[in-house]
mmCIF file of C-alpha atoms in Angstrom:
data_model
loop_
_atom_site.group_PDB
_atom_site.id
_atom_site.type_symbol
_atom_site.label_atom_id
_atom_site.label_comp_id
_atom_site.label_asym_id
_atom_site.label_seq_id
_atom_site.Cartn_x
_atom_site.Cartn_y
_atom_site.Cartn_z
ATOM 1 C CA MET A 4 -1.391 20.831 8.528
ATOM 2 C CA SER A 5 -3.813 21.065 5.537
ATOM 3 C CA LEU A 6 -4.797 17.753 3.781
ATOM 4 C CA VAL A 7 -3.243 17.525 0.359
ATOM 5 C CA SER A 8 -4.805 18.921 -2.475
ATOM 6 C CA VAL A 9 -5.029 18.240 -5.652
ATOM 7 C CA ASP A 10 -2.805 20.917 -6.896
ATOM 8 C CA GLU A 11 -0.314 18.876 -4.526
ATOM 9 C CA ILE A 12 -0.773 15.522 -6.371
ATOM 10 C CA ARG A 13 -0.412 17.028 -10.196
ATOM 11 C CA ALA A 14 2.635 18.693 -9.313
ATOM 12 C CA ALA A 15 3.661 15.735 -8.423
ATOM 13 C CA ALA A 16 2.329 13.502 -11.459
ATOM 14 C CA ALA A 17 4.850 16.281 -13.343
ATOM 15 C CA ARG A 18 8.144 15.122 -12.010
ATOM 16 C CA LEU A 19 6.921 11.443 -12.520
ATOM 17 C CA ALA A 20 6.341 12.079 -15.767
ATOM 18 C CA GLY A 21 8.321 8.995 -18.016
ATOM 19 C CA VAL A 22 9.327 7.570 -14.524
ATOM 20 C CA ALA A 23 5.973 6.032 -13.348
ATOM 21 C CA VAL A 24 4.275 3.254 -16.012
ATOM 22 C CA ARG A 25 0.679 4.959 -16.513
ATOM 23 C CA THR A 26 -1.284 1.627 -15.810
ATOM 24 C CA PRO A 27 -4.106 0.913 -17.351
ATOM 25 C CA LEU A 28 -7.973 -0.364 -15.947
ATOM 26 C CA VAL A 29 -8.300 -3.916 -17.306
ATOM 27 C CA PRO A 30 -11.238 -5.284 -16.809
ATOM 28 C CA VAL A 31 -12.398 -8.431 -15.187
ATOM 29 C CA PRO A 32 -14.735 -10.486 -17.415
ATOM 30 C CA GLY A 33 -17.838 -11.971 -16.212
ATOM 31 C CA ALA A 34 -17.823 -9.145 -12.948
ATOM 32 C CA ASP A 35 -21.667 -7.722 -12.901
ATOM 33 C CA PRO A 36 -21.331 -5.061 -11.555
ATOM 34 C CA ARG A 37 -18.441 -3.789 -13.955
ATOM 35 C CA LEU A 38 -15.352 -4.002 -12.405
ATOM 36 C CA LEU A 39 -11.803 -2.456 -13.425
ATOM 37 C CA VAL A 40 -8.321 -3.330 -11.859
ATOM 38 C CA LYS A 41 -5.525 -0.948 -11.480
ATOM 39 C CA PRO A 42 -3.012 -2.867 -11.500
ATOM 40 C CA GLU A 43 0.283 -0.575 -9.824
ATOM 41 C CA SER A 44 1.747 -4.257 -9.994
ATOM 42 C CA LEU A 45 3.083 -3.008 -13.644
ATOM 43 C CA GLN A 46 5.297 -0.205 -12.178
ATOM 44 C CA PRO A 47 9.130 -1.158 -12.552
ATOM 45 C CA THR A 48 9.335 -1.642 -8.964
ATOM 46 C CA GLY A 49 6.225 -4.127 -8.846
ATOM 47 C CA SER A 50 4.339 -1.622 -6.828
ATOM 48 C CA PHE A 51 2.640 1.426 -6.306
ATOM 49 C CA LYS A 52 5.164 2.666 -3.857
ATOM 50 C CA LEU A 53 7.336 3.748 -6.357
ATOM 51 C CA ARG A 54 5.366 6.737 -6.863
ATOM 52 C CA GLY A 55 5.416 8.243 -3.731
ATOM 53 C CA ALA A 56 9.021 7.472 -3.005
ATOM 54 C CA TYR A 57 10.544 9.158 -6.494
ATOM 55 C CA ALA A 58 7.489 12.194 -5.326
ATOM 56 C CA ALA A 59 9.320 12.779 -2.659
ATOM 57 C CA ILE A 60 12.793 11.754 -3.377
ATOM 58 C CA SER A 61 12.829 14.183 -6.365
ATOM 59 C CA ALA A 62 10.853 17.262 -4.007
ATOM 60 C CA LEU A 63 14.446 17.089 -2.021
ATOM 61 C CA PRO A 64 16.806 20.228 -2.563
ATOM 62 C CA VAL A 65 19.716 18.505 -4.815
ATOM 63 C CA HIS A 66 22.125 19.568 -1.771
ATOM 64 C CA VAL A 67 19.732 18.012 0.581
ATOM 65 C CA ARG A 68 19.397 14.582 -1.281
ATOM 66 C CA ALA A 69 23.266 14.568 -1.617
ATOM 67 C CA ARG A 70 23.662 13.700 2.085
ATOM 68 C CA GLY A 71 21.466 10.469 0.905
ATOM 69 C CA VAL A 72 18.226 9.279 1.622
ATOM 70 C CA VAL A 73 16.733 6.473 4.472
ATOM 71 C CA ALA A 74 13.246 4.205 4.795
ATOM 72 C CA HIS A 75 11.700 2.057 6.774
ATOM 73 C CA SER A 76 9.460 -0.614 5.092
ATOM 74 C CA SER A 77 8.081 -4.447 5.074
ATOM 75 C CA GLY A 78 9.578 -4.272 1.704
ATOM 76 C CA ASN A 79 7.696 -2.546 -1.092
ATOM 77 C CA HIS A 80 8.740 0.788 -0.028
ATOM 78 C CA ALA A 81 11.947 -0.005 0.317
ATOM 79 C CA GLN A 82 12.223 -1.515 -2.941
ATOM 80 C CA ALA A 83 10.842 1.607 -4.616
ATOM 81 C CA VAL A 84 13.064 4.008 -2.875
ATOM 82 C CA ALA A 85 16.180 1.942 -3.504
ATOM 83 C CA TYR A 86 15.054 2.104 -7.021
ATOM 84 C CA ALA A 87 13.795 6.168 -6.974
ATOM 85 C CA ALA A 88 17.703 7.053 -5.462
ATOM 86 C CA ALA A 89 19.514 5.452 -7.686
ATOM 87 C CA LEU A 90 17.929 7.308 -10.818
ATOM 88 C CA LEU A 91 18.283 10.253 -8.757
ATOM 89 C CA GLY A 92 21.702 9.266 -7.843
ATOM 90 C CA VAL A 93 21.059 9.387 -4.275
ATOM 91 C CA PRO A 94 22.396 7.312 -1.786
ATOM 92 C CA ALA A 95 20.025 4.920 -0.331
ATOM 93 C CA THR A 96 19.615 2.972 3.285
ATOM 94 C CA VAL A 97 16.542 0.581 4.312
ATOM 95 C CA VAL A 98 15.476 -0.296 7.359
ATOM 96 C CA VAL A 99 13.746 -3.629 7.290
ATOM 97 C CA PRO A 100 12.155 -5.990 9.084
ATOM 98 C CA ASP A 101 13.909 -9.511 9.556
ATOM 99 C CA ASN A 102 11.566 -11.502 8.346
ATOM 100 C CA ALA A 103 11.015 -9.320 5.051
ATOM 101 C CA PRO A 104 10.475 -11.616 2.270
ATOM 102 C CA PRO A 105 13.364 -11.968 -0.095
ATOM 103 C CA VAL A 106 11.671 -11.355 -3.325
ATOM 104 C CA LYS A 107 11.249 -8.020 -1.810
ATOM 105 C CA LEU A 108 15.115 -7.267 -0.452
ATOM 106 C CA GLY A 109 16.635 -8.942 -3.803
ATOM 107 C CA PRO A 110 15.567 -5.929 -5.908
ATOM 108 C CA VAL A 111 16.623 -3.063 -2.924
ATOM 109 C CA ALA A 112 20.506 -4.738 -3.097
ATOM 110 C CA ARG A 113 20.974 -5.390 -6.845
ATOM 111 C CA LEU A 114 20.159 -1.171 -7.250
ATOM 112 C CA GLY A 115 22.813 -0.346 -4.749
ATOM 113 C CA ALA A 116 20.590 0.796 -1.204
ATOM 114 C CA ARG A 117 22.375 -0.175 2.161
ATOM 115 C CA ILE A 118 20.652 -2.995 3.973
ATOM 116 C CA VAL A 119 19.779 -2.639 7.964
ATOM 117 C CA THR A 120 17.694 -5.450 9.242
ATOM 118 C CA THR A 121 15.818 -4.640 12.634
ATOM 119 C CA ARG A 122 12.990 -6.825 14.799
ATOM 120 C CA PRO A 123 9.608 -7.151 12.846
ATOM 121 C CA SER A 124 7.656 -4.203 14.420
ATOM 122 C CA LEU A 125 6.771 -0.228 13.691
ATOM 123 C CA ALA A 126 8.495 0.715 16.833
ATOM 124 C CA ALA A 127 11.899 -0.990 16.014
ATOM 125 C CA ARG A 128 11.925 0.132 12.297
ATOM 126 C CA VAL A 129 11.343 3.424 13.419
ATOM 127 C CA ALA A 130 14.153 3.451 16.283
ATOM 128 C CA ALA A 131 17.020 1.733 13.964
ATOM 129 C CA THR A 132 15.808 4.849 11.378
ATOM 130 C CA GLU A 133 16.315 8.057 13.674
ATOM 131 C CA GLU A 134 19.504 6.810 14.786
ATOM 132 C CA LEU A 135 20.700 6.459 11.300
ATOM 133 C CA VAL A 136 19.254 9.981 10.969
ATOM 134 C CA ARG A 137 21.210 12.020 13.617
ATOM 135 C CA ARG A 138 24.306 9.934 12.790
ATOM 136 C CA HIS A 139 24.115 10.581 9.278
ATOM 137 C CA GLY A 140 22.134 13.412 7.949
ATOM 138 C CA TYR A 141 19.872 11.143 5.641
ATOM 139 C CA SER A 142 16.506 12.911 4.853
ATOM 140 C CA LEU A 143 13.496 10.480 5.794
ATOM 141 C CA ILE A 144 11.583 9.304 2.842
ATOM 142 C CA PRO A 145 8.705 7.644 5.347
ATOM 143 C CA PRO A 146 6.326 5.129 4.008
ATOM 144 C CA PHE A 147 2.999 6.957 4.455
ATOM 145 C CA ASP A 148 2.778 9.886 6.973
ATOM 146 C CA ASP A 149 4.353 12.451 4.934
ATOM 147 C CA ARG A 150 2.015 14.865 2.103
ATOM 148 C CA ALA A 151 4.964 14.403 -0.710
ATOM 149 C CA VAL A 152 4.701 10.470 -0.526
ATOM 150 C CA ILE A 153 0.464 10.664 -0.471
ATOM 151 C CA ALA A 154 0.681 13.429 -2.721
ATOM 152 C CA GLY A 155 3.239 10.833 -5.021
ATOM 153 C CA GLN A 156 0.386 7.745 -4.336
ATOM 154 C CA GLY A 157 -2.771 10.497 -5.515
ATOM 155 C CA THR A 158 -1.039 10.375 -9.166
ATOM 156 C CA ILE A 159 -3.152 7.169 -8.962
ATOM 157 C CA GLY A 160 -6.610 9.167 -8.562
ATOM 158 C CA LEU A 161 -5.522 11.233 -11.205
ATOM 159 C CA GLU A 162 -5.246 8.679 -13.767
ATOM 160 C CA ILE A 163 -8.247 6.912 -12.586
ATOM 161 C CA ALA A 164 -11.133 9.926 -12.773
ATOM 162 C CA ALA A 165 -9.341 10.872 -16.602
ATOM 163 C CA ASP A 166 -9.604 7.172 -17.485
ATOM 164 C CA CYS A 167 -13.174 6.323 -15.673
ATOM 165 C CA PRO A 168 -15.303 9.086 -14.714
ATOM 166 C CA ASP A 169 -17.907 7.631 -14.446
ATOM 167 C CA ALA A 170 -16.792 5.350 -11.877
ATOM 168 C CA ASP A 171 -18.816 5.664 -8.751
ATOM 169 C CA LEU A 172 -16.251 2.960 -6.723
ATOM 170 C CA VAL A 173 -12.822 3.133 -5.803
ATOM 171 C CA VAL A 174 -11.341 0.358 -3.733
ATOM 172 C CA VAL A 175 -7.929 0.847 -2.009
ATOM 173 C CA PRO A 176 -6.246 -1.509 -0.223
ATOM 174 C CA VAL A 177 -4.981 0.076 3.142
ATOM 175 C CA GLY A 178 -1.700 -0.464 5.146
ATOM 176 C CA GLY A 179 0.027 2.310 7.140
ATOM 177 C CA GLY A 180 -2.734 4.680 4.586
ATOM 178 C CA GLY A 181 -0.733 6.512 2.454
ATOM 179 C CA LEU A 182 -2.611 4.769 -1.265
ATOM 180 C CA ILE A 183 -5.877 6.279 -0.078
ATOM 181 C CA SER A 184 -5.267 9.074 1.033
ATOM 182 C CA GLY A 185 -3.428 10.139 -1.895
ATOM 183 C CA ILE A 186 -7.028 8.126 -3.707
ATOM 184 C CA SER A 187 -9.740 9.479 -1.931
ATOM 185 C CA ALA A 188 -7.903 13.551 -2.318
ATOM 186 C CA ALA A 189 -8.073 13.170 -5.735
ATOM 187 C CA SER A 190 -11.050 11.716 -6.396
ATOM 188 C CA ARG A 191 -13.243 13.958 -4.117
ATOM 189 C CA ALA A 192 -11.814 16.841 -6.096
ATOM 190 C CA LEU A 193 -11.969 15.265 -9.464
ATOM 191 C CA CYS A 194 -15.136 13.008 -8.711
ATOM 192 C CA PRO A 195 -16.982 14.291 -6.334
ATOM 193 C CA GLY A 196 -19.650 11.718 -7.078
ATOM 194 C CA ALA A 197 -17.693 8.365 -6.364
ATOM 195 C CA ARG A 198 -17.610 6.569 -3.070
ATOM 196 C CA VAL A 199 -13.800 5.584 -1.435
ATOM 197 C CA ILE A 200 -13.778 2.137 0.303
ATOM 198 C CA GLY A 201 -10.324 1.114 2.199
ATOM 199 C CA VAL A 202 -10.091 -3.148 2.572
ATOM 200 C CA GLU A 203 -7.523 -4.316 4.632
ATOM 201 C CA PRO A 204 -7.221 -8.224 6.342
ATOM 202 C CA GLU A 205 -9.571 -9.348 9.183
ATOM 203 C CA LEU A 206 -6.260 -10.323 11.277
ATOM 204 C CA ALA A 207 -4.636 -6.419 10.480
ATOM 205 C CA ALA A 208 -7.773 -3.988 10.995
ATOM 206 C CA ASP A 209 -6.266 -1.411 12.441
ATOM 207 C CA ALA A 210 -7.143 1.298 10.061
ATOM 208 C CA ARG A 211 -10.495 -0.291 10.621
ATOM 209 C CA ASP A 212 -11.003 0.207 13.632
ATOM 210 C CA SER A 213 -9.413 3.786 13.710
ATOM 211 C CA PHE A 214 -12.626 4.825 11.375
ATOM 212 C CA ARG A 215 -14.924 3.964 13.449
ATOM 213 C CA SER A 216 -13.348 5.588 16.071
ATOM 214 C CA GLY A 217 -12.051 8.562 14.874
ATOM 215 C CA GLN A 218 -8.363 7.982 16.948
ATOM 216 C CA ARG A 219 -5.734 6.053 15.755
ATOM 217 C CA VAL A 220 -6.008 2.319 17.451
ATOM 218 C CA ALA A 221 -2.913 0.028 17.375
ATOM 219 C CA TRP A 222 -2.688 -3.423 17.345
ATOM 220 C CA SER A 223 0.121 -5.554 18.488
ATOM 221 C CA ALA A 224 2.840 -6.352 16.185
ATOM 222 C CA GLU A 225 2.164 -10.208 17.136
ATOM 223 C CA ASP A 226 -1.318 -10.033 15.727
ATOM 224 C CA THR A 227 -1.011 -8.033 12.384
ATOM 225 C CA GLN A 228 2.449 -10.506 11.663
ATOM 226 C CA ARG A 229 -0.584 -13.420 11.135
ATOM 227 C CA THR A 230 -1.959 -12.484 7.766
ATOM 228 C CA ILE A 231 -0.898 -13.469 4.602
ATOM 229 C CA ALA A 232 -0.840 -10.004 3.703
ATOM 230 C CA ASP A 233 3.256 -9.276 4.730
ATOM 231 C CA ALA A 234 2.470 -5.715 2.380
ATOM 232 C CA LEU A 235 -0.158 -4.343 5.181
ATOM 233 C CA ARG A 236 1.102 -6.003 8.556
ATOM 234 C CA VAL A 237 0.832 -3.134 9.971
ATOM 235 C CA GLU A 238 -0.092 -2.261 12.912
ATOM 236 C CA GLN A 239 -0.851 1.739 13.449
ATOM 237 C CA ILE A 240 -2.172 4.277 10.227
ATOM 238 C CA GLY A 241 -0.117 6.887 9.909
ATOM 239 C CA SER A 242 -1.686 10.592 11.821
ATOM 240 C CA LEU A 243 -1.548 12.183 8.230
ATOM 241 C CA PRO A 244 -3.526 9.568 6.716
ATOM 242 C CA LEU A 245 -6.216 8.966 9.740
ATOM 243 C CA ARG A 246 -7.245 12.508 8.461
ATOM 244 C CA HIS A 247 -7.905 12.183 4.606
ATOM 245 C CA ILE A 248 -9.644 9.122 5.471
ATOM 246 C CA LEU A 249 -11.869 10.705 8.032
ATOM 247 C CA SER A 250 -12.592 13.572 5.578
ATOM 248 C CA HIS A 251 -12.732 11.604 2.442
ATOM 249 C CA VAL A 252 -13.229 7.436 3.163
ATOM 250 C CA ASP A 253 -16.713 6.420 2.648
ATOM 251 C CA ASP A 254 -15.893 3.380 4.569
ATOM 252 C CA ILE A 255 -13.145 0.604 5.963
ATOM 253 C CA VAL A 256 -14.233 -3.088 5.127
ATOM 254 C CA THR A 257 -11.890 -6.333 5.787
ATOM 255 C CA VAL A 258 -11.400 -9.601 4.091
ATOM 256 C CA THR A 259 -10.502 -13.063 5.584
ATOM 257 C CA GLU A 260 -7.282 -14.887 4.427
ATOM 258 C CA ASP A 261 -9.026 -17.396 2.304
ATOM 259 C CA GLU A 262 -10.814 -14.890 0.129
ATOM 260 C CA ILE A 263 -7.299 -13.192 0.092
ATOM 261 C CA ARG A 264 -5.797 -16.858 -1.376
ATOM 262 C CA GLU A 265 -9.016 -16.448 -3.663
ATOM 263 C CA ALA A 266 -8.907 -13.502 -5.068
ATOM 264 C CA VAL A 267 -4.792 -14.137 -6.008
ATOM 265 C CA ARG A 268 -5.987 -17.314 -8.166
ATOM 266 C CA ARG A 269 -8.580 -15.101 -9.770
ATOM 267 C CA ILE A 270 -7.075 -12.143 -10.432
ATOM 268 C CA ALA A 271 -4.337 -14.194 -12.037
ATOM 269 C CA ALA A 272 -6.890 -16.984 -13.494
ATOM 270 C CA GLN A 273 -9.397 -13.946 -15.220
ATOM 271 C CA ALA A 274 -7.692 -10.570 -15.373
ATOM 272 C CA HIS A 275 -4.098 -12.442 -15.985
ATOM 273 C CA LEU A 276 -2.539 -10.433 -13.556
ATOM 274 C CA VAL A 277 0.048 -11.632 -10.549
ATOM 275 C CA ALA A 278 -0.917 -10.329 -7.562
ATOM 276 C CA GLU A 279 0.932 -10.450 -4.019
ATOM 277 C CA PRO A 280 -1.846 -11.130 -0.967
ATOM 278 C CA GLY A 281 -1.852 -7.512 0.081
ATOM 279 C CA GLY A 282 -2.080 -5.882 -3.593
ATOM 280 C CA ALA A 283 -5.577 -8.343 -3.489
ATOM 281 C CA VAL A 284 -7.111 -6.972 -1.036
ATOM 282 C CA ALA A 285 -9.376 -4.751 -3.357
ATOM 283 C CA VAL A 286 -10.017 -7.012 -5.437
ATOM 284 C CA ALA A 287 -11.418 -9.445 -2.981
ATOM 285 C CA ALA A 288 -13.653 -7.096 -1.460
ATOM 286 C CA CYS A 289 -14.839 -6.731 -4.681
ATOM 287 C CA LEU A 290 -15.171 -10.022 -5.738
ATOM 288 C CA LEU A 291 -16.299 -11.997 -2.743
ATOM 289 C CA ARG A 292 -17.658 -9.619 -0.317
ATOM 290 C CA GLU A 293 -20.017 -7.468 -2.525
ATOM 291 C CA HIS A 294 -22.565 -7.309 0.491
ATOM 292 C CA ASP A 295 -19.817 -5.098 2.823
ATOM 293 C CA LEU A 296 -20.126 -2.394 -0.514
ATOM 294 C CA PRO A 297 -22.207 0.546 -1.913
ATOM 295 C CA ALA A 298 -24.387 -0.006 -5.077
ATOM 296 C CA ALA A 299 -22.165 0.768 -7.603
ATOM 297 C CA ARG A 300 -21.891 0.373 -11.840
ATOM 298 C CA THR A 301 -18.933 1.094 -12.624
ATOM 299 C CA ARG A 302 -16.536 -0.053 -9.771
ATOM 300 C CA VAL A 303 -12.078 0.437 -9.838
ATOM 301 C CA ALA A 304 -9.899 -1.457 -7.567
ATOM 302 C CA VAL A 305 -7.029 -0.804 -6.825
ATOM 303 C CA LEU A 306 -3.902 -3.531 -7.572
ATOM 304 C CA SER A 307 -1.364 -2.391 -5.421
ATOM 305 C CA GLY A 308 1.293 -4.857 -5.529
ATOM 306 C CA GLY A 309 2.448 -7.981 -7.370
ATOM 307 C CA ASN A 310 6.126 -8.334 -5.097
ATOM 308 C CA ILE A 311 5.508 -12.274 -4.597
ATOM 309 C CA ASP A 312 7.502 -15.325 -4.267
ATOM 310 C CA PRO A 313 7.338 -17.778 -7.178
ATOM 311 C CA ALA A 314 6.745 -20.630 -4.576
ATOM 312 C CA LEU A 315 4.041 -19.070 -2.505
ATOM 313 C CA LEU A 316 1.920 -17.852 -5.820
ATOM 314 C CA ALA A 317 2.500 -21.459 -6.795
ATOM 315 C CA GLY A 318 1.165 -22.844 -3.694
ATOM 316 C CA ILE A 319 -2.305 -20.147 -3.732
ATOM 317 C CA LEU A 320 -2.823 -20.900 -7.652
ATOM 318 C CA THR A 321 -2.927 -25.018 -6.662
ATOM 319 C CA GLY A 322 -3.981 -25.262 -2.973
ATOM 320 C CA ARG A 323 -1.393 -26.187 -1.147
ATOM 321 C CA ARG A 324 -0.467 -23.967 2.024
ATOM 322 C CA ALA A 325 3.046 -24.705 1.833
ATOM 323 C CA GLY A 326 5.359 -21.738 1.936
ATOM 324 C CA GLN A 327 3.093 -19.234 3.291
ATOM 325 C CA ALA A 328 5.159 -19.595 6.980
ATOM 326 C CA GLY A 329 7.969 -16.501 7.927
ATOM 327 C CA GLY A 330 8.323 -13.427 5.776
ATOM 328 C CA ALA A 331 6.491 -15.221 2.589
ATOM 329 C CA GLY A 332 3.620 -14.668 4.353
ATOM 330 C CA GLY A 333 2.395 -17.379 6.253
ATOM 331 C CA GLY A 334 -1.024 -16.227 8.780
ATOM 332 C CA SER A 335 -3.727 -18.528 10.093
ATOM 333 C CA SER A 336 -7.050 -17.898 7.619
ATOM 334 C CA GLY A 337 -10.840 -16.779 8.313
ATOM 335 C CA THR A 338 -10.193 -16.097 11.762
ATOM 336 C CA ARG A 339 -10.937 -12.047 12.809
ATOM 337 C CA GLY A 340 -7.863 -11.195 15.262
ATOM 338 C CA GLU A 341 -8.363 -8.514 17.837
ATOM 339 C CA GLY A 342 -5.746 -6.316 19.053
ATOM 340 C CA ALA A 343 -4.743 -3.163 20.642
ATOM 341 C CA GLY A 344 -1.729 -1.556 22.175
ATOM 342 C CA GLY A 345 2.136 -1.306 20.910
ATOM 343 C CA PRO A 346 2.550 0.759 17.839
ATOM 344 C CA ALA A 347 2.750 0.492 13.706
ATOM 345 C CA PRO A 348 4.387 -1.336 9.677
ATOM 346 C CA ALA A 349 4.700 -0.611 5.631
#
């Protein structure tokens, strides 16, 4: 199967017109070299996932949509599918882990989607989703391993290329790999001189390991559940995303739990934006791991989401550790996890 093309991304952008917000590039005052933040937290669903979900559902034939769609997700993709399906008048069911943050699931219920909970591992979510497809004939809207979804996420890359053609470094959070796949495909086509770097938590570094080995490496669910970045507790990146990463991405680096928290604080204080922990990792790398990144004059960091529990945000802003367990995003800080085996989240 070929990689997603810039023409596919442009077609997705046409379908997303009037649905997804064309997010601005927000400068971080005092950052040297220059740092611009692309705040996908400003999307109606609070994360970039709306782009891929709507692009995929809207591409389905009308008679296929009518049977309904199903998705599995750790929270943000579920909300995006529910929102996109509601706009298109499509019945939606979402399969989520039983520790998904309530702040991400409340909107799913309000949008009218049916919620099915399962154990917090990708294997459990996939099994439940496949059973729903078999039983009801729903169309699956994958969280990341799908070319229509990747094309939708790639519209972020189109906007970066148009708004900041002189950007020479684009830094992107990595969970299942759909976001960086789409952005890197657009960047390679439109800004071939820009370097693309992925960022993930040290406690869920399967993409880094996969990039280095050239094949998909899985971490255990027990290992990835330790990170505060619930949106990035992915046990294994997708097959199609890995092909994009190996072709288009220059490196994948990691950040610690304390660096993620510090980035959430600094994004709020300096850029006046709300970031969830998983959404903040690219900014964390730019502010706190500059030595791990290529030299650049103008950097763009994607802030991928802002769906954070208010109590968790308050705790991070004030330096408290309370309220960070379970679905809100608990985890130990600053230690590198070593994991292998087990399947994949999103």
